[in-house]
Coordinates of C-alpha atoms and ligand atoms in Angstrom, one line a residue:
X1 CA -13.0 7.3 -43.2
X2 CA -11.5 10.2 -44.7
X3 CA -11.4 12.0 -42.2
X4 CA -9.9 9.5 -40.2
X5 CA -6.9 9.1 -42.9
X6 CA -6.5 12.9 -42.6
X7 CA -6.0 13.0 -39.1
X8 CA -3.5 10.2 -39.3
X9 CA -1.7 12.2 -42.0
X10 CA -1.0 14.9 -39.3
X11 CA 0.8 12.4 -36.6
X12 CA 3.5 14.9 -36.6
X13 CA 1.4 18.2 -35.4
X14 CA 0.2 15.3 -32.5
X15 CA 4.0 14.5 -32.0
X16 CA 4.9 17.7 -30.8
X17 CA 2.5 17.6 -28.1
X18 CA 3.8 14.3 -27.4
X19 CA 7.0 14.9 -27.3
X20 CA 6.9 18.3 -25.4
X21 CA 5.1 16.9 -22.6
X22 CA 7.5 14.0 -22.6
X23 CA 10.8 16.1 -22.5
X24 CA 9.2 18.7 -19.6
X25 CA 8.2 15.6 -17.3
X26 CA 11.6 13.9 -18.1
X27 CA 13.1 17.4 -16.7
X28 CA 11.1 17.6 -13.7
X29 CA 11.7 14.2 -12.4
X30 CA 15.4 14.7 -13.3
X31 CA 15.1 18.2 -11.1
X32 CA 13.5 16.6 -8.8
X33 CA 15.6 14.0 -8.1
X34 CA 18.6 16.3 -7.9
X35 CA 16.8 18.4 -5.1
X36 CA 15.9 15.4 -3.2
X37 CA 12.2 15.6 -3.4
X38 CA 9.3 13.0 -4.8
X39 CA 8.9 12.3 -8.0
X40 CA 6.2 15.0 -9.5
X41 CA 4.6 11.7 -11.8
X42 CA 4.4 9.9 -8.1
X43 CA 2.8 12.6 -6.4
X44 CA -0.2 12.8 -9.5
X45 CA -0.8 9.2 -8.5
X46 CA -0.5 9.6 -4.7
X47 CA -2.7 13.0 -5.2
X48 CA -5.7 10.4 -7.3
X49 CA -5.2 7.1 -4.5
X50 CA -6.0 10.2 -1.7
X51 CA -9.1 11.8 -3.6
X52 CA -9.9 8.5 -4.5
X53 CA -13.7 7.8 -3.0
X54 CA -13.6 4.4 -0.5
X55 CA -15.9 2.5 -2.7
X56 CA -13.6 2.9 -5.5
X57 CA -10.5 2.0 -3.9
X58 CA -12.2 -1.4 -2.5
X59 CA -13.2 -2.2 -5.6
X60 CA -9.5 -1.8 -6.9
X61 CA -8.0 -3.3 -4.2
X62 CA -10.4 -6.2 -4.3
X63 CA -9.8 -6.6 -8.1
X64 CA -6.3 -5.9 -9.0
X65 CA -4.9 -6.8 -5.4
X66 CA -1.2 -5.6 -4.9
X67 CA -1.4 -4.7 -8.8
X68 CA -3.3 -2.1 -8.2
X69 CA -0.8 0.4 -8.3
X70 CA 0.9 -0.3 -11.4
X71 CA -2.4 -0.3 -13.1
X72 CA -3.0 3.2 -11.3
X73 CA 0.3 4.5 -12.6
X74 CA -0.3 3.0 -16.6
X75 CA -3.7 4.5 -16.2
X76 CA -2.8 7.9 -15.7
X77 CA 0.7 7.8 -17.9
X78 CA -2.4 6.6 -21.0
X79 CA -4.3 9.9 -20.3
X80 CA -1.2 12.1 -20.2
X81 CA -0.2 10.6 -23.5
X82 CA -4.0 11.1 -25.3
X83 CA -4.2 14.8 -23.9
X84 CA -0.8 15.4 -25.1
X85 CA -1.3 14.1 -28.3
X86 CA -4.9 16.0 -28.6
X87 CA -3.1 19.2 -27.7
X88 CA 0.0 18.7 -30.2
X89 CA -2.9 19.0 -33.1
X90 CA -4.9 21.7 -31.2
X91 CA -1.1 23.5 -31.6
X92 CA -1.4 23.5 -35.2
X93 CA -4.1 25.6 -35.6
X94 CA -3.7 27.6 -32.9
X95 CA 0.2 28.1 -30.9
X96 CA -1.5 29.5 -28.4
X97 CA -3.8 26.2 -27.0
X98 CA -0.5 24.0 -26.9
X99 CA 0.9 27.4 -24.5
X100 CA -2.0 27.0 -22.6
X101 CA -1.8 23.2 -22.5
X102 CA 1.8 22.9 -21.0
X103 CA 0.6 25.8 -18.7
X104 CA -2.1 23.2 -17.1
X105 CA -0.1 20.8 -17.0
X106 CA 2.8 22.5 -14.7
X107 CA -0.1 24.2 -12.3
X108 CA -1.9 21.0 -12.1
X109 CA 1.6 19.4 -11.3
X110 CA 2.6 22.0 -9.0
X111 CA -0.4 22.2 -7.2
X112 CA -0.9 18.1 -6.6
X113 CA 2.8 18.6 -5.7
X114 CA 2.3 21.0 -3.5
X115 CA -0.8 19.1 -1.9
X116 CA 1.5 16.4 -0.7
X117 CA 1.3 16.0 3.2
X118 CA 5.2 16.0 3.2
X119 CA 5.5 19.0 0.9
X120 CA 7.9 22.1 0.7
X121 CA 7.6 25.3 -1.0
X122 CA 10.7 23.9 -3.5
X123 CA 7.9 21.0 -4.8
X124 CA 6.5 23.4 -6.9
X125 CA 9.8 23.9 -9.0
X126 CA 10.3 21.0 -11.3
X127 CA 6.7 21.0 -12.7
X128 CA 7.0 24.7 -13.3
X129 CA 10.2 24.0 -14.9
X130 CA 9.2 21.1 -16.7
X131 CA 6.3 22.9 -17.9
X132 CA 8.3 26.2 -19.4
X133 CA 10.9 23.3 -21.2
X134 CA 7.6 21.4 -22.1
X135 CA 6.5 24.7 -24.0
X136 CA 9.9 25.4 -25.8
X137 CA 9.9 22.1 -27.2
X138 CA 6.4 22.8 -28.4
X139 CA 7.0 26.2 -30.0
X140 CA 10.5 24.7 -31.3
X141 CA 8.9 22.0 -32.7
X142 CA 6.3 23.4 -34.5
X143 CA 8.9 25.8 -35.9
X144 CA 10.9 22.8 -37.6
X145 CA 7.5 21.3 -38.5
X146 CA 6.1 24.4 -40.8
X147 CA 8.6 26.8 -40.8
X148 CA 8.6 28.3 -44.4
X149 CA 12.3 29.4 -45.7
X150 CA 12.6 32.9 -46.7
X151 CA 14.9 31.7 -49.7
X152 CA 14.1 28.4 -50.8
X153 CA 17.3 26.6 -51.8
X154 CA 18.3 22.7 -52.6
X155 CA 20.8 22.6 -49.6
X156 CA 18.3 22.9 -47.4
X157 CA 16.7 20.4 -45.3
X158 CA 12.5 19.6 -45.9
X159 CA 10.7 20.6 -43.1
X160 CA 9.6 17.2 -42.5
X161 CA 13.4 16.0 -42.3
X162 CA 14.2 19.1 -40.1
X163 CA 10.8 17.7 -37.8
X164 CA 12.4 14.5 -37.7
X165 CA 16.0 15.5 -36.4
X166 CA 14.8 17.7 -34.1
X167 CA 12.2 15.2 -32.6
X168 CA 15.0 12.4 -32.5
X169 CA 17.3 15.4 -30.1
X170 CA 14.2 15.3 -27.7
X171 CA 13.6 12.0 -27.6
X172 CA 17.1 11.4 -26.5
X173 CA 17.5 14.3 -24.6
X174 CA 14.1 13.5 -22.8
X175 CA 15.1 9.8 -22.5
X176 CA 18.6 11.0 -20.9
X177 CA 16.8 13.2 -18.1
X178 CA 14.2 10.8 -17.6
X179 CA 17.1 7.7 -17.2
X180 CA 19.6 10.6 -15.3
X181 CA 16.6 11.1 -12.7
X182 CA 16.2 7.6 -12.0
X183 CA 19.1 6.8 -11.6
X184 CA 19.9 9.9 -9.1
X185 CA 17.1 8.0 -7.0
X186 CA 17.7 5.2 -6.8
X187 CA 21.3 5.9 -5.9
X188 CA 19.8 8.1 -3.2
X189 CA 18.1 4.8 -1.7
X190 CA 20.0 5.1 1.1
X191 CA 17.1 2.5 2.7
X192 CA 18.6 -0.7 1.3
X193 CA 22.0 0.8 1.7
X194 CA 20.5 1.6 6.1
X195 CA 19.0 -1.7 6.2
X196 CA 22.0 -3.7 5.3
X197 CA 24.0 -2.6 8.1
X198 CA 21.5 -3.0 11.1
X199 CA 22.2 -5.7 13.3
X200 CA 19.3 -6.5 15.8
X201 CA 19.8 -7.2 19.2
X202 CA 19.4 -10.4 20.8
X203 CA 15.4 -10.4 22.3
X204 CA 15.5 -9.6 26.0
X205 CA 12.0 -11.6 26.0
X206 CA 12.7 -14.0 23.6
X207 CA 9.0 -15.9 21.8
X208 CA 8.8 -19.2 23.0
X209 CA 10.0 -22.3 20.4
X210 CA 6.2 -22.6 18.8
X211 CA 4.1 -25.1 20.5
X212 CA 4.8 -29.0 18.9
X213 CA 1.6 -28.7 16.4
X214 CA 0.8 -25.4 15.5
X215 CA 1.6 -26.3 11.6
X216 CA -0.2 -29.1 10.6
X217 CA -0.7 -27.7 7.2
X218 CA 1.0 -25.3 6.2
X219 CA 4.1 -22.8 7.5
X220 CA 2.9 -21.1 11.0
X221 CA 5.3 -18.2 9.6
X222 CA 4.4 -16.2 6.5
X223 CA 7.7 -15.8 5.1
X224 CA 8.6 -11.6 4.7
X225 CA 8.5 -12.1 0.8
X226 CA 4.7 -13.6 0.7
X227 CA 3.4 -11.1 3.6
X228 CA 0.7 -9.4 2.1
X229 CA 1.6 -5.6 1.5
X230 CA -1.0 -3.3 1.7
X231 CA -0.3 1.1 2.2
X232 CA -0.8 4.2 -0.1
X233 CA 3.0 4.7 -0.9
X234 CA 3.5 4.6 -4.9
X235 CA 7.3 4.6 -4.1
X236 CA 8.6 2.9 -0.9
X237 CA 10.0 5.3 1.5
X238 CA 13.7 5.1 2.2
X239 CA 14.8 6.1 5.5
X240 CA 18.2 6.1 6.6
X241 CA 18.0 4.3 10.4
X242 CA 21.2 6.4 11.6
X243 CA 19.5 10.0 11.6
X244 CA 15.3 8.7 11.7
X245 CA 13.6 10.2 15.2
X246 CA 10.8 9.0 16.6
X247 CA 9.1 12.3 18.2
X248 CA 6.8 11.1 20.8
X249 CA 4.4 14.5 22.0
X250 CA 0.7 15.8 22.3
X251 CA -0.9 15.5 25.4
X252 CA 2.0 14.7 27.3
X253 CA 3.8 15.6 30.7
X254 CA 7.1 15.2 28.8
X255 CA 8.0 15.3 24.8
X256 CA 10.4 12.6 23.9
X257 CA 12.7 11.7 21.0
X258 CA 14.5 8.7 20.5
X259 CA 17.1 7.5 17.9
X260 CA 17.0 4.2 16.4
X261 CA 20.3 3.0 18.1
X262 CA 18.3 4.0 21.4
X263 CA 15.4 1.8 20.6
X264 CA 17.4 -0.9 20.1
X265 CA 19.4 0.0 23.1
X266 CA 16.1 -1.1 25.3
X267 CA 15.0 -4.8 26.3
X268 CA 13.3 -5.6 23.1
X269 CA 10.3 -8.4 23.4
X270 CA 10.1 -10.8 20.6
X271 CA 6.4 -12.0 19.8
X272 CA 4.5 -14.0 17.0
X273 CA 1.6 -11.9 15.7
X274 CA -0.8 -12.4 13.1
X275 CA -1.7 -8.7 11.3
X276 CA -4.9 -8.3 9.4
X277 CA -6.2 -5.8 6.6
X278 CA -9.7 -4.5 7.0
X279 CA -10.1 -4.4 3.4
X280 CA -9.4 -8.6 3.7
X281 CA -12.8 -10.0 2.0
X282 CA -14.3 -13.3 3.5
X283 CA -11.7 -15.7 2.4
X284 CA -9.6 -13.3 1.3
X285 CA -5.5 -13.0 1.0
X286 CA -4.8 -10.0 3.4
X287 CA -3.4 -11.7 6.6
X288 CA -0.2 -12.6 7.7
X289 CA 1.6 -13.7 10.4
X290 CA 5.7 -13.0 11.5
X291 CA 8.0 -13.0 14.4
X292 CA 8.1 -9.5 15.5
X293 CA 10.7 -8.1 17.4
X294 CA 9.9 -4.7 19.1
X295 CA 9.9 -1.9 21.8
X296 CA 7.0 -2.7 24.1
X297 CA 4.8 0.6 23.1
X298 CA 3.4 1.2 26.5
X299 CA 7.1 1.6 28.6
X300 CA 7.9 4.6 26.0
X301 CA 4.2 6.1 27.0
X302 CA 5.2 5.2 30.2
X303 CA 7.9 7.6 29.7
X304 CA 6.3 10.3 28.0
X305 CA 3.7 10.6 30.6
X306 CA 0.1 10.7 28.8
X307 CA -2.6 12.8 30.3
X308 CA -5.8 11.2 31.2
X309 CA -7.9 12.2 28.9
X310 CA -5.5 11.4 25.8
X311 CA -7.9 8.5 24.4
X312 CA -6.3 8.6 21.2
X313 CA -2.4 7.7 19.6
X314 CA -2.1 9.4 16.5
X315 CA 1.1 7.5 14.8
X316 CA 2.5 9.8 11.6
X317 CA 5.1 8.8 9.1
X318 CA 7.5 9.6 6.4
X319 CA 4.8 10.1 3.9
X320 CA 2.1 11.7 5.8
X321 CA 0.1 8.6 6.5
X322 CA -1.9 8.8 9.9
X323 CA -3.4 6.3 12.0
X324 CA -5.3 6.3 14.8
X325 CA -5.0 3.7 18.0
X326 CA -7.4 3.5 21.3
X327 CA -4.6 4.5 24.1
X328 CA -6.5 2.4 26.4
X329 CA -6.3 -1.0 24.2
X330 CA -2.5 -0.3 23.8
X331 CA -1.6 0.2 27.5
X332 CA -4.2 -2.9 28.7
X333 CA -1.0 -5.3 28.8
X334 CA -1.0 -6.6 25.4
X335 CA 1.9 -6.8 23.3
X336 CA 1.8 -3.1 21.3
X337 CA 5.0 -2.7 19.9
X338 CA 7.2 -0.3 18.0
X339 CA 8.8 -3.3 15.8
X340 CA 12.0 -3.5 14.3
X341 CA 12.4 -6.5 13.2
X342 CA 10.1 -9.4 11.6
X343 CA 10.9 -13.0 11.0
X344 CA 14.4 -12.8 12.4
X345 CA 15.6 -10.0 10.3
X346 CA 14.9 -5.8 10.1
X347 CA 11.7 -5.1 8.7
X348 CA 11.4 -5.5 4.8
X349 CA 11.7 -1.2 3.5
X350 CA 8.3 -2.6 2.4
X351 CA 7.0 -3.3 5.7
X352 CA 8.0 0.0 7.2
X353 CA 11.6 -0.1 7.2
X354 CA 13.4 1.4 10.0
X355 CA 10.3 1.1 12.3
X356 CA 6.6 0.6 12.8
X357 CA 3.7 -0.1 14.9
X358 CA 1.9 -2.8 15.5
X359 CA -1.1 -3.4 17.9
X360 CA -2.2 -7.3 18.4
X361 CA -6.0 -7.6 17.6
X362 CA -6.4 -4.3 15.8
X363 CA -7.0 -4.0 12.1
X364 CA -3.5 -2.5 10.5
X365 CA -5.3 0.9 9.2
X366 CA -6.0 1.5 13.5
X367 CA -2.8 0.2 14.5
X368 CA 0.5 -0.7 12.2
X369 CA 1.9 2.7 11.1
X370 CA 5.0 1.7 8.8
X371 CA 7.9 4.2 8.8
X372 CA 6.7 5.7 11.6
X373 CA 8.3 9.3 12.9
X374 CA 5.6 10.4 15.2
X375 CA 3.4 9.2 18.3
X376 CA 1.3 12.4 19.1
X377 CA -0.9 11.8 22.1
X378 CA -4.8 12.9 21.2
X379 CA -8.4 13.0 21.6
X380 CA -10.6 11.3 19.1
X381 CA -12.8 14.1 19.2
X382 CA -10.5 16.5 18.1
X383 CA -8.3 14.5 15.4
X384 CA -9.4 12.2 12.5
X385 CA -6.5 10.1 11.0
X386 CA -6.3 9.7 7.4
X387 CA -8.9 6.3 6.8
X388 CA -11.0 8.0 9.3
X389 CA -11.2 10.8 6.9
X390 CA -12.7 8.4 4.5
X391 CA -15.7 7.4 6.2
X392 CA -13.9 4.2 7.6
X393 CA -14.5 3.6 11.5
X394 CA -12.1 5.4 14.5
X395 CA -12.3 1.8 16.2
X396 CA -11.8 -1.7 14.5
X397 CA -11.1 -4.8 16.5
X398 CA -10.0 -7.5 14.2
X399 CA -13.4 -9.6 13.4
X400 CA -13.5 -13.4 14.2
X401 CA -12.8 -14.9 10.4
X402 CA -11.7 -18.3 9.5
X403 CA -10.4 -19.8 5.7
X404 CA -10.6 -22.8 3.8
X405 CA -7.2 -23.2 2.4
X406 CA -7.7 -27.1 1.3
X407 CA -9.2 -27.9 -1.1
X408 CA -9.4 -25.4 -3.5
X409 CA -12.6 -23.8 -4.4
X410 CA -14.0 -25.3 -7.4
X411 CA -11.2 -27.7 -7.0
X412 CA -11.8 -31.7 -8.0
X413 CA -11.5 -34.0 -5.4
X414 CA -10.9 -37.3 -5.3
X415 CA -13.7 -39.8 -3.5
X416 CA -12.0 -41.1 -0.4
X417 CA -11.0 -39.7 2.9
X418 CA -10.3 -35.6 2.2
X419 CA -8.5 -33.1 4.4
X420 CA -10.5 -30.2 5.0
X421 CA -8.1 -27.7 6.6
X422 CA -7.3 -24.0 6.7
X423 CA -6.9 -20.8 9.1
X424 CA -8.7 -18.9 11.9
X425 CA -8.2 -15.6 13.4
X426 CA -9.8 -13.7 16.2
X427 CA -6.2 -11.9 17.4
X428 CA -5.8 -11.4 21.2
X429 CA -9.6 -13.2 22.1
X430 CA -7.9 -16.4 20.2
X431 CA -9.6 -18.7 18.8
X432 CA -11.2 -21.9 20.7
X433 CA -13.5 -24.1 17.9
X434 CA -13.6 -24.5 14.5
X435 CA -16.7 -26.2 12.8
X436 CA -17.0 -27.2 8.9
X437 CA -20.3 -28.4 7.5
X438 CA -20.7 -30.1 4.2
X439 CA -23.6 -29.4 2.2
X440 CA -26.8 -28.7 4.7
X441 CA -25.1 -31.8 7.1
X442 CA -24.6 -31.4 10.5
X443 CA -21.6 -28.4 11.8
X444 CA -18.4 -31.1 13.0
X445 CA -15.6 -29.9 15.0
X446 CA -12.5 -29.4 13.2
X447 CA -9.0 -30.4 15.3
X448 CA -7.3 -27.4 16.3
X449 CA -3.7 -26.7 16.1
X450 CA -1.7 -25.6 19.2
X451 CA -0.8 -21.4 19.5
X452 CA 1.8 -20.1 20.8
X453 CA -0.4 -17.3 22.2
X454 CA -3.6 -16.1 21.8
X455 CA -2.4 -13.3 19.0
X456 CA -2.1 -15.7 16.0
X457 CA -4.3 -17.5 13.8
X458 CA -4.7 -20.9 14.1
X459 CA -4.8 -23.6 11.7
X460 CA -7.4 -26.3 12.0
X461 CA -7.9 -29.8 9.6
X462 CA -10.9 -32.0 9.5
X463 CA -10.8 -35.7 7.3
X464 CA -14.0 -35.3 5.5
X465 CA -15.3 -38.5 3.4
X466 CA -15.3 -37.2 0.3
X467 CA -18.8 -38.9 -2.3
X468 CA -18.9 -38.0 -5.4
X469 CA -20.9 -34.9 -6.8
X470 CA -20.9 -31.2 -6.2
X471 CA -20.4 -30.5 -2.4
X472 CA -20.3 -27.1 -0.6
X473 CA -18.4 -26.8 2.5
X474 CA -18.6 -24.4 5.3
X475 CA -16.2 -23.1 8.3
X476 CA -17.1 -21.3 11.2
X477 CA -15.2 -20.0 14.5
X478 CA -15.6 -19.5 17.5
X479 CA -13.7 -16.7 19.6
X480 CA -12.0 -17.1 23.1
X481 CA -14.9 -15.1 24.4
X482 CA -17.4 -18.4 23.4
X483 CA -18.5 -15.4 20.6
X484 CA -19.2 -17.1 17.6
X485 CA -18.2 -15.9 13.6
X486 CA -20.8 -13.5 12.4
X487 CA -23.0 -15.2 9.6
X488 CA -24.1 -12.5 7.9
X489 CA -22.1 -11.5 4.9
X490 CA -21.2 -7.0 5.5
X491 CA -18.4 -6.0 3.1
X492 CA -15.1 -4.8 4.5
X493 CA -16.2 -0.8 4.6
X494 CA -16.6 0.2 7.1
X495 CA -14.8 -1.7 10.0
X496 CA -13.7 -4.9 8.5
X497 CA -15.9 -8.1 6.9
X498 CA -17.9 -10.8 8.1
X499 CA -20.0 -14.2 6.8
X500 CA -18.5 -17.4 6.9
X501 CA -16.3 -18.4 3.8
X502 CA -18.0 -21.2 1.9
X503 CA -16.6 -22.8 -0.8
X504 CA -18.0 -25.7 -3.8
X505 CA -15.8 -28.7 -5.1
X506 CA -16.3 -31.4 -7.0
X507 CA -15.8 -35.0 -6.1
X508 CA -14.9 -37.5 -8.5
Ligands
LIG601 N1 2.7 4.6 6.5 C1 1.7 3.7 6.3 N2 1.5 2.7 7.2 C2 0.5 1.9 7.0 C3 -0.4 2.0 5.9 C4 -0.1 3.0 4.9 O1 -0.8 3.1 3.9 N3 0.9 3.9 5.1 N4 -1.4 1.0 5.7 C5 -1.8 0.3 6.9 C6 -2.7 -0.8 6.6 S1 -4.2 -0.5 5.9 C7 -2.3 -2.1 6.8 S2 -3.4 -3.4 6.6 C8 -0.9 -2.4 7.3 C9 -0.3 -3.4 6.3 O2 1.0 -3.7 6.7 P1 1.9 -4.6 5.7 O3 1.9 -3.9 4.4 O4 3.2 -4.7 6.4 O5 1.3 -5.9 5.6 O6 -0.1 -1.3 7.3 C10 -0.7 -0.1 7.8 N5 0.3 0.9 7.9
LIG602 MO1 -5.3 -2.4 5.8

């Protein structure tokens, strides 16, 4: 207890550490932002989400969903505090430790700086900066805190008021750098600013009107705001559309570049198609479906000229990601497209403002590169994109899933005639049956909606006569191939879930 009480008493010594770590990061997001280069807090967390094992980030993005980078960035700003805090009172006894302290912390900055796929030699600057300022504020500190006056007089301040003053000039110094550097950025988000003033050319293939049907129960459409959002990117990358270039090169007769206001230039197709996360659990969240409008991806390949043996398009972007796509599947006639627009307007800065891939029937870690830059024609056997890194699989076809939307699981129902309804996905084989089965009963056939193509889900209803008591209920689907939904329950590592989604309700 004592103990306890005396380590309270010495908040002060554990201030400076506080406060010295504070005031260096403050400066080397503010130096960072001047020069134009990520923040050096942002590229901790992006350096953890890459090191980060598969299992574990499942398990995050199955638990904290879209939230699971503000909890990432909380997480490590908590052990930044404690180990500054623990270091302030190692300083008391011993200058030297708290020296050595801000000294780990501006090579451990520097370094996962410097580790960014996008780095420059100039990363390493504001956490070595920030770490020197992070020191003087330590040393200073300290010197206010027991600094014993040669002469003793009345004028002078206590040490502990002295302390006080000085900590209060670092706090608001800090806090000015720290609000100085944000607001540098976000002036510098020259994305919004880009997006605002794109107008999209008319489709030269325009999507037909959708089919009279095809949304019995809910919106065909996911509207841009609700489409799930799933990438590595702690801050969203702003690109300015009037100087992006897509470089398109690797095993090709002839390297191409094109400007945005070229791509747009070209008959664009407009098509409705429903993109899926592998990391999407049975009956999970992480599908949607928009209106994309786009470059058919094969004509600029076309172009380009890709030698035989290329099987693999590596796509890169702004922030290093890299994805790997099957040349053959995106030259077989589908609908691959370099989009630039989705749901009648240019893609969200969140969807991968200016531009980004898309692939109908692939998984979006294999196909749907946002703010892309790059198309570098490859061999899977000599490059292995960024998920395929991690263990996931080169190839992933979008698996044969269907939802229950209606009623909710562990919902109450009311006895009577019940709508059963929800979603089903196979992209590009389609889907052609949906069955529900209540309890052990007998599988019925659920009525289909009408598709405009065989890239979308498809919603499906059944009228179920609800009786009271606990009831499970079953869906199943069937492909466009007569290949029925996989039963067996696999998690989504390593090429993308299966098991039919089941849920329990309650009639009364
Ligand atoms: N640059 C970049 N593109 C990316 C990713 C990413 O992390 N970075 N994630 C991919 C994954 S895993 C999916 S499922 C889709 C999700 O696209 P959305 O966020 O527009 O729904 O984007 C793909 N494209
Ligand atoms: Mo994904």
């Amino acid at each position: 207890m004592n103990r306890i009480r005396k380590l309270f008493r010495r908040w002060p010594d554990a201030l400076t550490g506080l406060l010295a770590v504070f005031s260096g990061l403050a400066l080397a997001e503010l130096l960072a932002a001047v020069l134009s280069r990520p923040s050096p807090f942002l590229s901790i967390g992006s350096t953890i989400i890459d090191a980060t094992p598969t299992p574990l980030k499942e398990f995050a993005v199955r638990e904290f969903g879209t939230a699971d980078k503000p909890i990432l960035l909380t997480t490590i700003a908590a052990a930044m505090v404690v180990l500054a805090l623990v270091i302030g009172l190692l300083a008391a006894a011993r200058p030297v430790i708290g020296l050595a302290g801000m000294a780990v912390f501006a090579i451990a900055g520097a370094v996962m700086a410097l580790g960014r796929p996008t780095a420059t030699a100039i990363d390493a600057l504001p956490p070595v900066v920030g770490g020197l300022a992070a020191a003087g504020v330590l040393l200073l500190l300290r010197r206010l805190l027991h600094h014993e006056p040669e002469r003793p007089s009345i004028a002078s301040l206590s040490n502990r008021r002295r302390f006080l003053i000085g900590a209060g000039a670092v706090i608001v110094t800090g806090g000015a750098a720290a609000a100085g550097a944000r607001f540098i950025s976000s002036a510098g988000a020259v994305g919004e600013q880009s997006r605002a003033q794109v107008r999209l050319p008319a489709p030269a293939s325009p999507a037909a009107p959708l089919p009279e049907g095809s949304d019995p129960i809910a919106s065909f459409h996911t509207p841009n705001s609700d489409f799930y959002r799933v990438d590595t990117a702690l801050s969203v990358p702003q690109i300015d559309a009037a100087t992006w270039r897509l470089r398109v090169g690797g095993r090709v007769a002839r390297e191409r570049e094109y400007t945005f206001a070229e791509l747009l230039a070209r008959p664009l197709i407009e098509r409705d198609i429903t993109l899926v996360c592998v990391s999407n659990e049975v009956g999970g969240p992480y599908l949607g479906t928009a209106r994309w409008l786009g470059v058919p991806l094969a004509e600029l390949l076309a172009e380009a000229g890709v030698d035989a043996d290329a099987d693999q398009i590596v796509s890169t972007s702004v922030d290093g990601m890299t994805i790997g796509t099957p040349t053959r599947v995106v030259t077989d006639g589908r609908d691959a497209m370099l989009a630039v627009g989705m749901n009648g307007e240019p893609l969200p800065l969140t969807h991968g403002f200016p531009v980004r891939m898309l692939v109908p029937g692939l998984y979006g870690y294999v196909s749907a590169c946002k703010w892309i830059t790059g198309i570098e024609l490859s061999r899977f056997d000599d490059f292995d994109p960024y998920w395929v890194r991690r263990d996931w699989a080169k190839e992933a076809p979008i698996k044969t899933s269907s939802r229950i939307d209606t009623p909710k699981a562990l919902g109450k129902v009311p006895a009577g005639t019940t709508r059963v309804a929800g979603v089903a996905w196979a992209p590009h084989r389609g889907v052609t049956a949906v069955e529900v089965r209540v309890d052990n009963g007998a599988w019925q056939r659920a009525t289909l909606a009408s598709v405009p193509s065989t890239d979308t889900w498809r919603q499906w209803y059944l009228d179920w006569d609800a009786t009271p008591g606990r009831h499970d209920i079953t869906v199943r689907a069937t492909d466009g191939g007569g290949e029925p939904q996989v039963e067996q329950r696999v998690t989504p590592f390593p090429d993308g879930a299966t098991g039919w989604h089941s849920i329990a309700v309650r009639v009364e």
